[in-house]
Short mmCIF file of C-alpha atoms and ligand atoms in Angstrom, two decimals:
data_model
loop_
_atom_site.label_atom_id
_atom_site.label_comp_id
_atom_site.label_asym_id
_atom_site.label_seq_id
_atom_site.Cartn_x
_atom_site.Cartn_y
_atom_site.Cartn_z
CA MET A 1 14.15 0.40 -12.50
CA LYS A 2 16.42 -1.07 -9.79
CA SER A 3 20.14 -1.32 -10.44
CA LYS A 4 21.73 -4.68 -9.73
CA ASN A 5 24.98 -6.20 -8.56
CA ILE A 6 26.07 -8.50 -11.36
CA VAL A 7 28.73 -11.19 -11.53
CA ILE A 8 29.83 -12.85 -14.77
CA VAL A 9 31.35 -16.31 -14.28
CA GLY A 10 33.53 -17.12 -17.29
CA ALA A 11 34.10 -13.43 -18.00
CA THR A 12 37.26 -13.94 -20.07
CA GLY A 13 35.63 -16.45 -22.47
CA ALA A 14 34.06 -15.97 -25.89
CA VAL A 15 30.58 -15.55 -24.37
CA GLY A 16 31.64 -13.84 -21.14
CA ARG A 17 33.38 -10.99 -22.95
CA GLU A 18 30.22 -10.39 -25.01
CA MET A 19 28.13 -10.39 -21.82
CA ILE A 20 30.10 -7.43 -20.50
CA LEU A 21 29.47 -5.50 -23.74
CA CYS A 22 25.79 -6.50 -23.88
CA LEU A 23 25.19 -5.17 -20.36
CA LYS A 24 26.38 -1.79 -21.61
CA LYS A 25 24.71 -1.89 -25.04
CA CYS A 26 21.38 -2.98 -23.50
CA HIS A 27 21.60 -0.14 -20.93
CA PHE A 28 21.39 -2.64 -18.09
CA PRO A 29 21.33 -0.78 -14.75
CA VAL A 30 24.55 -2.19 -13.28
CA LYS A 31 25.28 -1.14 -9.70
CA ASN A 32 28.51 -3.13 -9.51
CA LEU A 33 30.04 -5.61 -11.96
CA ARG A 34 32.31 -8.44 -10.83
CA LEU A 35 34.21 -10.72 -13.16
CA VAL A 36 35.10 -14.33 -12.37
CA ALA A 37 37.36 -16.66 -14.33
CA SER A 38 39.80 -19.49 -13.63
CA GLU A 39 42.91 -19.20 -11.49
CA LYS A 40 44.87 -18.69 -14.71
CA SER A 41 43.23 -15.27 -15.22
CA ALA A 42 42.68 -14.25 -11.59
CA GLY A 43 44.37 -10.99 -10.65
CA GLN A 44 44.46 -9.66 -14.22
CA LYS A 45 42.54 -6.45 -14.91
CA LEU A 46 40.05 -6.35 -17.76
CA GLU A 47 39.26 -3.10 -19.55
CA THR A 48 35.44 -2.85 -19.74
CA PRO A 49 32.84 -0.15 -20.48
CA PHE A 50 32.31 -0.14 -16.69
CA GLY A 51 35.98 0.63 -16.04
CA LYS A 52 38.98 -1.60 -15.33
CA ILE A 53 37.85 -4.61 -13.32
CA LYS A 54 40.07 -7.13 -11.52
CA ILE A 55 39.27 -10.76 -12.28
CA GLU A 56 38.47 -12.92 -9.26
CA THR A 57 38.27 -16.66 -8.69
CA ILE A 58 34.88 -18.17 -7.90
CA SER A 59 33.74 -18.05 -4.26
CA GLU A 60 30.56 -18.05 -2.16
CA LYS A 61 31.29 -14.46 -1.12
CA VAL A 62 30.88 -13.26 -4.73
CA PHE A 63 27.38 -14.73 -4.92
CA ALA A 64 26.43 -13.49 -1.45
CA GLU A 65 27.23 -9.97 -2.68
CA SER A 66 25.51 -10.25 -6.10
CA ASP A 67 21.87 -10.12 -7.24
CA ILE A 68 22.35 -11.87 -10.60
CA ALA A 69 25.05 -14.32 -11.74
CA LEU A 70 25.52 -14.80 -15.48
CA PHE A 71 27.22 -18.20 -15.83
CA SER A 72 29.29 -18.98 -18.90
CA ALA A 73 32.08 -21.30 -17.82
CA GLY A 74 30.75 -24.70 -18.87
CA SER A 75 28.32 -27.26 -17.41
CA GLY A 76 30.71 -28.61 -14.76
CA ILE A 77 31.13 -25.25 -13.03
CA SER A 78 27.41 -24.46 -13.28
CA LYS A 79 26.53 -27.79 -11.64
CA GLU A 80 29.17 -27.42 -8.94
CA TRP A 81 28.04 -23.93 -7.91
CA ARG A 82 24.26 -23.98 -8.43
CA ASP A 83 23.30 -24.76 -4.81
CA CYS A 84 25.65 -22.14 -3.46
CA VAL A 85 24.31 -19.45 -5.84
CA VAL A 86 20.66 -20.26 -5.05
CA LYS A 87 21.33 -20.45 -1.28
CA ASN A 88 22.68 -16.92 -1.43
CA ASN A 89 19.53 -15.58 -3.14
CA CYS A 90 21.45 -14.73 -6.26
CA LEU A 91 19.57 -15.45 -9.52
CA MET A 92 21.59 -17.79 -11.76
CA ILE A 93 21.21 -17.31 -15.52
CA ASP A 94 23.09 -20.21 -17.04
CA ASN A 95 24.49 -20.49 -20.55
CA SER A 96 25.49 -24.13 -20.28
CA SER A 97 23.27 -27.12 -21.02
CA ALA A 98 23.47 -28.31 -17.37
CA PHE A 99 19.85 -27.64 -16.36
CA ARG A 100 18.00 -26.99 -19.65
CA TYR A 101 16.00 -30.21 -19.58
CA GLU A 102 14.98 -30.10 -15.92
CA LYS A 103 11.21 -29.71 -15.53
CA ASP A 104 11.54 -26.97 -12.92
CA THR A 105 14.17 -24.91 -14.74
CA PRO A 106 12.74 -22.46 -17.27
CA LEU A 107 14.44 -22.37 -20.68
CA VAL A 108 13.87 -18.85 -21.89
CA VAL A 109 14.02 -16.68 -24.98
CA PRO A 110 12.52 -13.36 -23.77
CA GLN A 111 10.80 -12.65 -27.12
CA ILE A 112 9.01 -16.03 -26.88
CA ASN A 113 8.33 -17.21 -23.34
CA PRO A 114 9.19 -14.39 -20.88
CA LYS A 115 6.51 -15.53 -18.43
CA ALA A 116 8.31 -18.86 -17.98
CA ALA A 117 11.26 -16.94 -16.49
CA LEU A 118 9.10 -15.65 -13.65
CA LYS A 119 8.45 -19.22 -12.47
CA HIS A 120 12.14 -19.86 -11.77
CA LYS A 121 13.36 -21.61 -8.65
CA GLY A 122 16.68 -19.79 -8.57
CA VAL A 123 18.00 -20.84 -11.99
CA ILE A 124 17.03 -19.90 -15.55
CA SER A 125 18.65 -21.62 -18.51
CA ASN A 126 19.66 -19.96 -21.74
CA PRO A 127 19.06 -22.13 -24.83
CA ASN A 128 21.64 -23.67 -27.11
CA CYS A 129 22.86 -21.06 -29.59
CA THR A 130 21.64 -22.84 -32.75
CA THR A 131 18.19 -23.27 -31.21
CA ALA A 132 17.95 -19.62 -30.13
CA ILE A 133 18.86 -18.31 -33.59
CA ALA A 134 16.33 -20.54 -35.40
CA ALA A 135 13.66 -19.78 -32.80
CA MET A 136 13.68 -16.06 -33.63
CA ALA A 137 12.30 -16.84 -37.10
CA LEU A 138 10.36 -19.99 -36.24
CA TRP A 139 8.28 -18.56 -33.36
CA PRO A 140 6.42 -15.85 -35.34
CA LEU A 141 5.81 -18.36 -38.14
CA HIS A 142 4.54 -20.89 -35.59
CA LYS A 143 2.09 -18.37 -34.15
CA ALA A 144 0.79 -17.42 -37.60
CA PHE A 145 0.79 -20.75 -39.47
CA GLY A 146 1.37 -23.54 -36.89
CA LEU A 147 4.56 -25.54 -37.30
CA LYS A 148 4.17 -29.26 -37.92
CA LYS A 149 7.66 -30.21 -39.09
CA VAL A 150 11.00 -28.41 -38.97
CA ILE A 151 14.15 -29.66 -40.73
CA VAL A 152 17.34 -27.75 -40.01
CA SER A 153 20.85 -27.98 -41.51
CA THR A 154 23.44 -25.82 -39.79
CA TYR A 155 26.68 -24.08 -40.73
CA GLN A 156 28.28 -23.29 -37.36
CA ALA A 157 31.24 -21.02 -36.66
CA THR A 158 34.32 -22.12 -34.72
CA SER A 159 33.58 -19.67 -31.86
CA GLY A 160 30.71 -22.00 -30.99
CA ALA A 161 33.46 -24.10 -29.41
CA GLY A 162 34.71 -21.12 -27.40
CA ALA A 163 37.63 -18.74 -27.81
CA LYS A 164 39.97 -21.72 -28.33
CA GLY A 165 37.93 -22.83 -31.35
CA MET A 166 38.65 -19.56 -33.15
CA ASP A 167 42.33 -19.78 -32.17
CA GLU A 168 42.53 -23.28 -33.68
CA LEU A 169 41.03 -22.15 -37.00
CA LEU A 170 43.53 -19.29 -37.23
CA GLN A 171 46.49 -21.45 -36.29
CA GLN A 172 45.55 -24.30 -38.67
CA THR A 173 45.02 -21.82 -41.51
CA LYS A 174 48.52 -20.39 -41.01
CA GLU A 175 50.04 -23.90 -40.67
CA HIS A 176 48.21 -25.19 -43.75
CA LEU A 177 49.42 -22.27 -45.88
CA ALA A 178 52.97 -22.75 -44.60
CA ASN A 179 52.82 -26.50 -45.37
CA LYS A 180 53.36 -27.32 -41.69
CA ARG A 181 51.95 -30.15 -39.58
CA LEU A 182 48.55 -29.05 -38.20
CA THR A 183 47.81 -28.54 -34.50
CA LYS A 184 44.58 -30.30 -33.51
CA ASN A 185 43.25 -29.80 -29.96
CA ILE A 186 39.63 -28.67 -30.18
CA PHE A 187 37.95 -30.21 -33.24
CA ALA A 188 37.87 -33.91 -34.16
CA HIS A 189 39.45 -33.15 -37.56
CA GLN A 190 41.18 -30.34 -39.41
CA ILE A 191 38.69 -27.43 -39.55
CA ALA A 192 40.73 -25.08 -41.77
CA PHE A 193 39.66 -25.63 -45.43
CA ASN A 194 37.22 -28.33 -44.29
CA ILE A 195 33.74 -28.83 -42.81
CA ILE A 196 32.93 -31.32 -40.02
CA PRO A 197 29.42 -32.85 -39.70
CA HIS A 198 29.97 -33.55 -36.01
CA ILE A 199 29.32 -31.16 -33.09
CA ASP A 200 29.20 -32.53 -29.52
CA THR A 201 28.92 -36.26 -28.80
CA PHE A 202 26.98 -38.91 -30.76
CA GLU A 203 23.72 -40.17 -29.25
CA LYS A 204 22.39 -43.73 -29.60
CA ASN A 205 19.95 -42.65 -32.35
CA GLY A 206 22.79 -41.51 -34.62
CA TYR A 207 22.15 -37.80 -34.08
CA THR A 208 24.70 -35.69 -32.22
CA ARG A 209 23.79 -34.08 -28.92
CA GLU A 210 23.97 -30.63 -30.59
CA GLU A 211 21.35 -31.81 -33.11
CA MET A 212 19.10 -33.24 -30.40
CA LYS A 213 19.38 -30.00 -28.42
CA VAL A 214 17.70 -28.17 -31.32
CA SER A 215 14.84 -30.68 -31.23
CA TRP A 216 14.40 -30.88 -27.41
CA GLU A 217 14.83 -27.17 -26.76
CA THR A 218 12.57 -25.85 -29.55
CA LYS A 219 9.71 -27.93 -28.13
CA LYS A 220 10.35 -26.78 -24.55
CA ILE A 221 10.65 -23.07 -25.41
CA PHE A 222 7.57 -23.14 -27.68
CA GLY A 223 5.65 -25.22 -25.12
CA ASP A 224 4.62 -27.62 -27.87
CA GLU A 225 5.79 -31.23 -27.81
CA LYS A 226 3.97 -32.04 -31.09
CA ILE A 227 6.31 -30.12 -33.41
CA LEU A 228 8.67 -32.56 -35.14
CA VAL A 229 12.20 -31.14 -35.33
CA SER A 230 15.21 -32.75 -37.01
CA CYS A 231 18.68 -31.24 -37.40
CA THR A 232 22.07 -31.89 -38.99
CA ALA A 233 24.75 -29.74 -37.34
CA VAL A 234 27.95 -28.94 -39.21
CA ARG A 235 31.04 -26.99 -38.11
CA ILE A 236 32.46 -24.71 -40.81
CA PRO A 237 35.70 -22.68 -40.95
CA THR A 238 34.30 -19.24 -40.04
CA PHE A 239 35.01 -17.31 -36.85
CA ARG A 240 31.63 -16.05 -35.78
CA ALA A 241 27.84 -16.32 -36.40
CA HIS A 242 25.95 -19.50 -37.16
CA SER A 243 23.83 -20.00 -40.30
CA GLU A 244 20.98 -22.45 -40.78
CA SER A 245 18.96 -23.70 -43.72
CA ILE A 246 15.44 -24.33 -42.43
CA VAL A 247 12.53 -26.19 -44.06
CA ILE A 248 9.11 -26.09 -42.41
CA GLU A 249 5.77 -27.76 -42.94
CA THR A 250 2.90 -25.73 -41.51
CA ALA A 251 -0.67 -26.57 -40.48
CA LYS A 252 -2.11 -23.56 -42.36
CA PRO A 253 -1.11 -22.83 -45.96
CA ILE A 254 1.87 -20.48 -46.19
CA THR A 255 3.44 -18.37 -48.96
CA PRO A 256 6.74 -16.44 -49.02
CA GLU A 257 4.76 -13.16 -49.18
CA LYS A 258 2.66 -14.03 -46.12
CA ALA A 259 5.73 -15.24 -44.23
CA ARG A 260 7.62 -12.03 -45.05
CA LYS A 261 4.75 -9.93 -43.66
CA VAL A 262 4.86 -11.88 -40.41
CA LEU A 263 8.67 -11.78 -40.13
CA GLU A 264 8.79 -8.03 -40.89
CA LYS A 265 6.92 -7.40 -37.65
CA ALA A 266 8.90 -9.92 -35.57
CA SER A 267 11.23 -8.59 -32.92
CA GLY A 268 14.88 -9.66 -33.22
CA VAL A 269 14.55 -10.47 -36.94
CA GLU A 270 15.85 -8.58 -39.97
CA ILE A 271 14.74 -9.66 -43.43
CA VAL A 272 17.69 -9.68 -45.83
CA ASP A 273 16.14 -11.10 -48.96
CA ASP A 274 16.79 -9.32 -52.25
CA THR A 275 18.14 -11.95 -54.61
CA LEU A 276 18.20 -9.52 -57.55
CA ARG A 277 20.89 -7.58 -55.66
CA ASN A 278 22.57 -10.74 -54.25
CA LYS A 279 21.37 -9.89 -50.74
CA TYR A 280 20.81 -12.77 -48.34
CA PRO A 281 21.90 -13.69 -44.82
CA MET A 282 25.63 -14.32 -44.37
CA PRO A 283 27.68 -14.86 -41.22
CA LEU A 284 30.05 -11.97 -41.96
CA ASN A 285 27.12 -9.55 -42.10
CA ALA A 286 25.31 -11.08 -39.12
CA SER A 287 28.38 -10.90 -36.86
CA ASN A 288 28.14 -8.37 -34.01
CA LYS A 289 24.47 -7.75 -34.83
CA PHE A 290 21.63 -8.29 -32.32
CA ASP A 291 19.05 -9.23 -34.99
CA VAL A 292 19.00 -12.56 -36.79
CA GLU A 293 19.08 -12.18 -40.58
CA VAL A 294 16.41 -14.14 -42.50
CA GLY A 295 16.35 -14.53 -46.29
CA ARG A 296 16.18 -16.87 -49.30
CA ILE A 297 12.50 -17.22 -48.36
CA ARG A 298 10.80 -19.51 -50.87
CA GLN A 299 7.97 -22.02 -51.21
CA ASN A 300 9.35 -25.45 -50.42
CA LEU A 301 9.16 -27.91 -53.33
CA VAL A 302 8.50 -30.94 -51.10
CA PHE A 303 5.74 -29.66 -48.78
CA GLY A 304 4.11 -27.41 -51.43
CA LYS A 305 1.50 -24.88 -50.26
CA ASN A 306 2.14 -25.84 -46.63
CA GLY A 307 5.90 -25.65 -46.95
CA LEU A 308 8.49 -22.90 -46.70
CA GLU A 309 12.26 -22.85 -46.95
CA PHE A 310 14.61 -20.09 -45.77
CA PHE A 311 18.12 -19.31 -44.56
CA VAL A 312 19.13 -17.57 -41.34
CA SER A 313 22.40 -16.15 -40.02
CA GLY A 314 22.75 -14.95 -36.45
CA ASP A 315 25.56 -14.05 -34.09
CA GLN A 316 25.55 -17.03 -31.77
CA LEU A 317 27.73 -15.29 -29.18
CA LEU A 318 25.02 -12.60 -28.95
CA ARG A 319 21.56 -13.90 -29.85
CA GLY A 320 22.53 -17.46 -28.93
CA ALA A 321 24.24 -16.61 -25.66
CA ALA A 322 25.26 -13.23 -24.17
CA LEU A 323 22.42 -11.06 -25.48
CA ASN A 324 19.73 -13.60 -24.59
CA ALA A 325 21.17 -13.94 -21.06
CA VAL A 326 21.23 -10.16 -20.54
CA GLU A 327 17.69 -9.86 -21.93
CA ILE A 328 16.57 -12.51 -19.42
CA ALA A 329 18.25 -10.51 -16.64
CA LYS A 330 16.37 -7.40 -17.84
CA LEU A 331 13.09 -9.15 -17.02
CA PHE A 332 14.08 -8.75 -13.35
CA ILE A 333 14.92 -5.03 -13.10
N1 NAP B 401 30.60 -20.16 -27.69
C1 NAP B 401 29.32 -20.15 -27.96
O1 NAP B 401 28.86 -19.84 -29.08
C2 NAP B 401 28.32 -20.51 -26.89
C3 NAP B 401 26.99 -20.27 -27.15
C4 NAP B 401 26.05 -20.59 -26.20
C5 NAP B 401 26.46 -21.14 -25.01
N2 NAP B 401 27.77 -21.37 -24.78
C6 NAP B 401 28.13 -21.96 -23.48
O2 NAP B 401 28.76 -20.95 -22.68
C7 NAP B 401 29.77 -21.53 -21.87
C8 NAP B 401 31.10 -20.84 -22.13
O3 NAP B 401 31.43 -20.94 -23.49
P1 NAP B 401 32.58 -20.07 -24.19
O4 NAP B 401 32.43 -20.39 -25.61
O5 NAP B 401 32.56 -18.67 -23.72
O6 NAP B 401 33.90 -20.81 -23.60
P2 NAP B 401 35.39 -20.27 -23.47
O7 NAP B 401 35.68 -19.23 -24.47
O8 NAP B 401 36.24 -21.49 -23.44
O9 NAP B 401 35.42 -19.58 -22.01
C9 NAP B 401 35.33 -20.33 -20.79
C10 NAP B 401 35.33 -19.38 -19.61
O10 NAP B 401 35.20 -20.14 -18.41
C11 NAP B 401 36.24 -19.74 -17.49
N3 NAP B 401 36.58 -20.82 -16.56
C12 NAP B 401 37.18 -21.99 -16.82
N4 NAP B 401 37.38 -22.69 -15.67
C13 NAP B 401 36.89 -21.91 -14.68
C14 NAP B 401 36.81 -22.05 -13.26
N5 NAP B 401 37.27 -23.15 -12.63
N6 NAP B 401 36.26 -21.05 -12.53
C15 NAP B 401 35.80 -19.93 -13.13
N7 NAP B 401 35.85 -19.74 -14.48
C16 NAP B 401 36.39 -20.71 -15.23
C17 NAP B 401 37.38 -19.38 -18.41
O11 NAP B 401 38.34 -18.61 -17.69
P3 NAP B 401 39.91 -18.57 -18.16
O12 NAP B 401 39.98 -17.65 -19.32
O13 NAP B 401 40.59 -18.02 -16.94
O14 NAP B 401 40.30 -19.98 -18.48
C18 NAP B 401 36.63 -18.58 -19.46
O15 NAP B 401 36.34 -17.30 -18.97
C19 NAP B 401 29.75 -23.03 -22.19
O16 NAP B 401 28.91 -23.68 -21.26
C20 NAP B 401 29.14 -23.09 -23.57
O17 NAP B 401 28.51 -24.32 -23.83
C21 NAP B 401 28.71 -21.06 -25.69
#
């Protein structure tokens, strides 16, 4: 195992902070860790499991002196710096959606398509968080029963919109309870005591971009363009962990018992499904956990013997972002 020089770009953000912790929790062999954020944070020192580290601004020198760059500062910054990172022989693992749909950029979930990562041309993309969470349960079911149709409805936490999304929920909650005028900067509408069926921009077909990401990315990661995937993505007033109600139609007949047997053996999945004891996946329980919780597994009433319905909750800052990125990096040690 070879230790690596790592730089995290966007280290002070919701995902970046988790990346630092994941490097430690995943026992990543870090030779040296550098942290990059905007000018606003530069110069500050961040307490990390690797010691106190001074935050730097982005520069070519950082990439010239690093083996792997974990990017988590938004699409604009990823696009602006890609050529520079690649030129300096530093592997870019990108959390943004900037390169996910490029033919030559692998889109990787290590439990599903690790070999795709090895074909990289300097950049590997991390999937959208909602896609990554669903994929943990869908992939083993696809291998065993063959997915034909997938219909997803999501319940997505405010941290999906970054650290400022959580701040806005907290602030609006306090303002609402104090009968004050609400501050609205991040979400299109009040999120406290509300739900918003709108994440990202609207596409011409009436779906939002977040919803289309689930469809495009599932097909690319699974290497199967024939699976039909439809999604409705909804923001809810929780801080962390996304939940999803998922209905599938399979090529081979499926039962809840058979599905449970498959999911029990799947890596990255924990079955939480004991309705007699009121046990099922919930975002509060899934928060800060590496595994995605899967439960409420039942035969689907519409697709019958070829249909299954279940509910998942997963920490999108981990499974949908930081953890997946660190696990991709681990393929290269
Ligand atoms: N949140 C999620 O659940 C999630 C999941 C999957 C993927 N992602 C993706 O991950 C990326 C980051 O998301 P986030 O939720 O962590 O956002 P965030 O909390 O808003 O953090 C953004 C980070 O980018 C840094 N940054 C901003 N401008 C910069 C610049 N010019 N140079 C260097 N760093 C700069 C910020 O630094 P300052 O603190 O100094 O401003 C901060 O560290 C996005 O592309 C997002 O789509 C997010």
